[in-house]
């Protein structure tokens, strides 16, 4: 696996692959890789001749009070995992390579980014859309792989790619969970041993809300409130627990069949998000 730090070198390598007629899959990450990221790499390998992975902790998607400075940076370990996982190229740029000057351009997927995490993290999804768009312009992959754990991010990137006619196909990959049900996340590393024991309740509570709906309960406001309260009682500080239409993450109505329940909650200083999607009869 090659590790490249400049856009110029990245483009030169990808040009060689293209000239040899090879297809390219791309996995963007912020590093501190875990089983969820490695599942993206494994899927990418099945779908394309070459796999490029980026690691860039993107300052544009963090607000000033958020965890940009303490976000775990574990490049040596990540590099070893990618090598082992069979990635062909790691793009590991410094901040000035990506942002030689502060970006003046904003990409806002207006409606989708205003809800859920977007309502609690103003500007976050503009930062995500900007970096994903920039990386797509640098790599120009056939296929972009994103995890379903960041379900709102996935829909926002899908919409941006459609709106801007970016010629990449998007492949989403199911969330990888620990045996307890806890979704793998780089932020799990912030949890204390006690918080780690409580954390799986987030997914268990999503499952419980899903099961209630599948059993016929239809008052989504009441179900959301009750399940958010259950999480509060267990020690979470709940940001939102929303029952939505899967296709656009708008509030679900009785007649909607494809649903996604999204939740964000803090345990101490650690913000966890998760979601579950399912079909109603
Ligand atoms: O999901 C992430 O890790 C990030 O939001 C992404 C897509 C790599 C953009 O920085």
Coordinates of C-alpha atoms and ligand atoms in Angstrom, one line a residue:
X1 CA 0.0 0.0 0.0
X2 CA 1.3 3.4 -0.9
X3 CA 0.8 6.4 1.5
X4 CA 0.6 9.7 -0.3
X5 CA 0.3 13.2 1.2
X6 CA -0.1 15.4 -1.8
X7 CA -3.0 15.9 -4.2
X8 CA -0.5 15.8 -7.1
X9 CA 0.9 12.4 -6.2
X10 CA -2.7 11.1 -5.5
X11 CA -3.8 12.2 -9.0
X12 CA -0.7 10.7 -10.7
X13 CA -1.3 7.3 -9.1
X14 CA -5.0 7.3 -9.9
X15 CA -4.2 8.3 -13.5
X16 CA -2.0 5.3 -13.8
X17 CA -4.7 3.0 -12.6
X18 CA -7.2 4.6 -15.0
X19 CA -4.7 4.1 -17.9
X20 CA -4.5 0.4 -17.0
X21 CA -8.3 0.3 -17.3
X22 CA -8.9 -0.3 -13.5
X23 CA -11.9 0.9 -11.6
X24 CA -11.5 2.8 -8.3
X25 CA -13.4 2.7 -5.1
X26 CA -12.9 5.4 -2.4
X27 CA -13.4 5.2 1.4
X28 CA -13.1 8.6 3.1
X29 CA -12.4 8.5 6.8
X30 CA -11.2 10.6 9.7
X31 CA -8.9 7.8 10.9
X32 CA -8.9 5.9 14.2
X33 CA -10.1 3.0 12.1
X34 CA -12.3 0.3 13.5
X35 CA -14.2 -2.7 12.3
X36 CA -16.8 -0.5 10.7
X37 CA -14.2 1.3 8.5
X38 CA -12.6 -2.1 7.6
X39 CA -16.0 -3.3 6.4
X40 CA -16.1 -0.4 4.0
X41 CA -12.6 -1.4 2.7
X42 CA -13.6 -5.0 2.4
X43 CA -16.8 -4.1 0.4
X44 CA -14.7 -1.7 -1.7
X45 CA -12.3 -4.5 -2.6
X46 CA -15.2 -6.6 -3.7
X47 CA -16.6 -3.9 -6.0
X48 CA -13.5 -2.3 -7.7
X49 CA -10.0 -3.1 -8.9
X50 CA -8.4 -0.5 -6.7
X51 CA -9.2 0.9 -3.2
X52 CA -8.1 4.3 -2.1
X53 CA -8.7 5.4 1.5
X54 CA -8.3 8.9 2.9
X55 CA -7.6 9.9 6.5
X56 CA -8.2 13.6 7.2
X57 CA -9.6 15.0 10.4
X58 CA -11.7 17.7 8.8
X59 CA -11.7 20.9 10.8
X60 CA -14.6 22.3 8.7
X61 CA -17.0 19.8 10.2
X62 CA -16.3 20.6 13.9
X63 CA -17.7 23.6 15.8
X64 CA -15.2 25.6 17.9
X65 CA -16.4 23.9 21.2
X66 CA -16.3 20.4 19.7
X67 CA -13.6 17.7 19.9
X68 CA -11.4 18.5 16.9
X69 CA -8.2 18.9 19.0
X70 CA -8.7 15.7 21.0
X71 CA -10.2 13.6 18.1
X72 CA -8.1 10.4 18.2
X73 CA -5.2 10.4 15.7
X74 CA -3.7 7.0 15.3
X75 CA -2.1 7.0 11.9
X76 CA 0.5 4.3 12.4
X77 CA -2.1 1.9 13.7
X78 CA -4.5 2.9 10.9
X79 CA -1.8 2.4 8.3
X80 CA -1.1 -1.1 9.5
X81 CA -4.8 -2.0 9.5
X82 CA -5.3 -0.7 5.9
X83 CA -2.2 -2.6 4.8
X84 CA -3.6 -5.8 6.3
X85 CA -7.1 -5.1 4.9
X86 CA -5.7 -4.8 1.4
X87 CA -6.2 -1.1 0.6
X88 CA -4.0 0.0 -2.4
X89 CA -3.5 3.6 -1.4
X90 CA -3.8 5.8 1.7
X91 CA -4.2 9.5 1.1
X92 CA -3.0 11.2 4.3
X93 CA -2.8 14.9 3.6
X94 CA -1.9 17.7 6.0
X95 CA -4.4 20.5 6.7
X96 CA -2.7 23.0 4.4
X97 CA -2.8 20.5 1.5
X98 CA -6.6 20.4 1.7
X99 CA -7.2 24.0 2.9
X100 CA -4.3 26.1 1.6
X101 CA -6.6 29.0 2.3
X102 CA -9.9 29.1 4.2
X103 CA -12.6 27.9 1.9
X104 CA -15.1 30.6 0.9
X105 CA -17.3 28.1 -0.8
X106 CA -20.2 26.6 1.1
X107 CA -22.2 23.4 0.1
X108 CA -25.5 23.2 2.0
X109 CA -27.9 20.4 1.4
X110 CA -30.5 22.7 2.8
X111 CA -33.5 20.7 3.9
X112 CA -31.8 17.5 4.9
X113 CA -29.1 19.2 6.8
X114 CA -31.4 21.3 8.9
X115 CA -32.8 18.4 11.0
X116 CA -31.6 15.9 13.6
X117 CA -27.8 16.2 13.9
X118 CA -27.9 19.3 11.7
X119 CA -30.1 21.1 14.2
X120 CA -27.7 20.3 17.1
X121 CA -24.5 20.9 15.2
X122 CA -24.9 24.0 13.1
X123 CA -22.6 24.0 10.1
X124 CA -21.5 20.4 10.6
X125 CA -23.0 19.0 7.4
X126 CA -21.8 21.9 5.3
X127 CA -18.3 20.9 6.5
X128 CA -18.9 17.3 5.6
X129 CA -20.4 18.2 2.2
X130 CA -17.4 20.4 1.4
X131 CA -14.7 17.9 2.3
X132 CA -16.5 15.0 0.6
X133 CA -17.0 17.1 -2.5
X134 CA -13.3 18.2 -2.5
X135 CA -12.1 14.6 -1.9
X136 CA -14.3 13.3 -4.7
X137 CA -12.8 15.9 -7.0
X138 CA -9.3 14.8 -6.0
X139 CA -9.9 11.0 -6.3
X140 CA -12.7 10.9 -9.0
X141 CA -13.7 7.4 -8.0
X142 CA -16.2 5.2 -9.7
X143 CA -17.6 4.2 -6.3
X144 CA -17.8 6.0 -2.9
X145 CA -18.4 3.9 0.2
X146 CA -20.1 5.3 3.3
X147 CA -21.4 3.7 6.4
X148 CA -25.0 3.5 7.3
X149 CA -24.3 4.5 11.0
X150 CA -24.0 8.1 9.8
X151 CA -27.4 7.8 8.1
X152 CA -28.1 11.5 7.7
X153 CA -24.6 12.1 6.4
X154 CA -25.2 9.3 3.8
X155 CA -28.4 10.9 2.6
X156 CA -26.8 14.3 2.5
X157 CA -23.9 13.1 0.4
X158 CA -26.2 11.1 -1.9
X159 CA -28.2 14.3 -2.5
X160 CA -25.1 16.5 -3.0
X161 CA -23.7 14.0 -5.5
X162 CA -27.1 14.0 -7.4
X163 CA -27.5 17.8 -7.3
X164 CA -24.0 18.5 -8.5
X165 CA -23.8 15.7 -11.1
X166 CA -20.7 14.2 -9.5
X167 CA -20.0 11.0 -11.5
X168 CA -19.6 8.6 -8.5
X169 CA -21.9 5.8 -7.5
X170 CA -22.5 5.6 -3.8
X171 CA -22.5 2.3 -1.9
X172 CA -23.7 2.3 1.7
X173 CA -22.5 -0.4 4.0
X174 CA -24.5 -1.7 7.1
X175 CA -23.3 -0.6 10.6
X176 CA -20.9 -3.0 12.2
X177 CA -21.8 -3.6 15.9
X178 CA -20.1 -5.1 18.9
X179 CA -21.8 -8.2 20.4
X180 CA -23.7 -5.9 22.8
X181 CA -25.2 -4.1 19.8
X182 CA -23.1 -0.9 20.3
X183 CA -22.2 0.5 16.9
X184 CA -18.4 0.8 16.3
X185 CA -17.4 4.4 16.5
X186 CA -14.1 6.3 16.9
X187 CA -15.8 8.2 19.7
X188 CA -16.5 5.0 21.7
X189 CA -12.8 5.4 22.8
X190 CA -13.8 8.4 24.9
X191 CA -16.2 6.3 27.1
X192 CA -15.3 5.4 30.7
X193 CA -15.7 1.7 31.6
X194 CA -19.0 2.6 33.4
X195 CA -20.3 4.5 30.3
X196 CA -19.3 1.6 28.1
X197 CA -21.6 -0.7 30.0
X198 CA -24.5 1.7 29.5
X199 CA -23.7 2.7 25.9
X200 CA -25.3 -0.5 24.3
X201 CA -28.7 0.7 25.6
X202 CA -28.8 3.3 22.8
X203 CA -29.2 0.6 20.1
X204 CA -31.4 -1.6 22.4
X205 CA -33.7 1.4 22.8
X206 CA -33.9 1.9 19.1
X207 CA -34.8 -1.8 18.7
X208 CA -37.4 -1.5 21.4
X209 CA -39.0 1.5 19.6
X210 CA -38.9 -0.4 16.3
X211 CA -40.6 -3.5 17.9
X212 CA -43.4 -1.3 19.3
X213 CA -44.1 0.1 15.9
X214 CA -44.0 -3.3 14.3
X215 CA -46.4 -4.5 17.0
X216 CA -48.9 -1.8 15.8
X217 CA -48.2 1.3 18.0
X218 CA -48.7 4.3 15.8
X219 CA -48.4 7.4 18.1
X220 CA -44.9 8.2 17.1
X221 CA -44.6 11.3 19.3
X222 CA -45.5 9.2 22.4
X223 CA -43.1 6.4 21.4
X224 CA -40.2 8.9 20.8
X225 CA -40.8 10.6 24.1
X226 CA -41.1 7.4 26.1
X227 CA -37.9 5.9 24.6
X228 CA -36.0 9.2 25.0
X229 CA -37.1 9.2 28.7
X230 CA -35.8 5.6 29.1
X231 CA -32.4 6.7 27.8
X232 CA -32.4 9.7 30.1
X233 CA -33.2 7.5 33.1
X234 CA -30.3 5.2 32.2
X235 CA -27.9 8.2 32.3
X236 CA -27.9 9.5 28.8
X237 CA -28.5 13.1 27.9
X238 CA -30.7 12.8 24.8
X239 CA -30.4 15.2 22.0
X240 CA -33.1 13.7 19.8
X241 CA -35.0 10.4 19.3
X242 CA -36.8 10.8 16.0
X243 CA -39.0 8.4 14.0
X244 CA -38.7 9.4 10.3
X245 CA -39.5 8.4 6.8
X246 CA -36.4 6.5 5.5
X247 CA -36.2 8.3 2.2
X248 CA -35.8 11.8 3.4
X249 CA -35.7 11.7 7.2
X250 CA -38.9 13.9 7.5
X251 CA -41.2 13.0 10.4
X252 CA -42.9 9.7 9.7
X253 CA -46.7 9.6 9.3
X254 CA -49.0 6.6 9.8
X255 CA -49.0 5.6 6.1
X256 CA -45.2 5.6 5.7
X257 CA -43.9 2.1 5.3
X258 CA -40.1 2.5 5.2
X259 CA -39.0 4.0 8.5
X260 CA -35.7 5.1 10.1
X261 CA -35.4 5.9 13.8
X262 CA -32.4 8.1 14.5
X263 CA -31.0 9.0 17.9
X264 CA -28.2 11.1 19.3
X265 CA -27.4 11.1 23.0
X266 CA -24.5 12.0 25.2
X267 CA -22.9 9.9 27.9
X268 CA -20.8 12.3 29.9
X269 CA -18.8 14.2 27.3
X270 CA -19.2 11.6 24.6
X271 CA -21.8 12.1 21.9
X272 CA -23.1 8.9 20.4
X273 CA -25.4 8.5 17.4
X274 CA -27.2 5.5 16.0
X275 CA -30.2 4.5 13.8
X276 CA -32.3 1.6 12.7
X277 CA -34.2 1.2 9.5
X278 CA -37.1 -1.2 8.8
X279 CA -40.2 -1.8 6.8
X280 CA -43.7 -1.8 8.2
X281 CA -46.3 -4.1 6.6
Ligands
LIG1 O1 -17.9 9.9 8.4 C1 -16.8 10.5 8.5 O2 -15.8 9.9 9.1 C2 -16.6 11.9 8.0 O3 -17.7 12.7 8.2 C3 -16.1 11.9 6.5 C4 -17.2 11.3 5.6 C5 -14.8 11.1 6.4 C6 -15.9 13.4 6.1 O4 -14.9 13.9 6.9

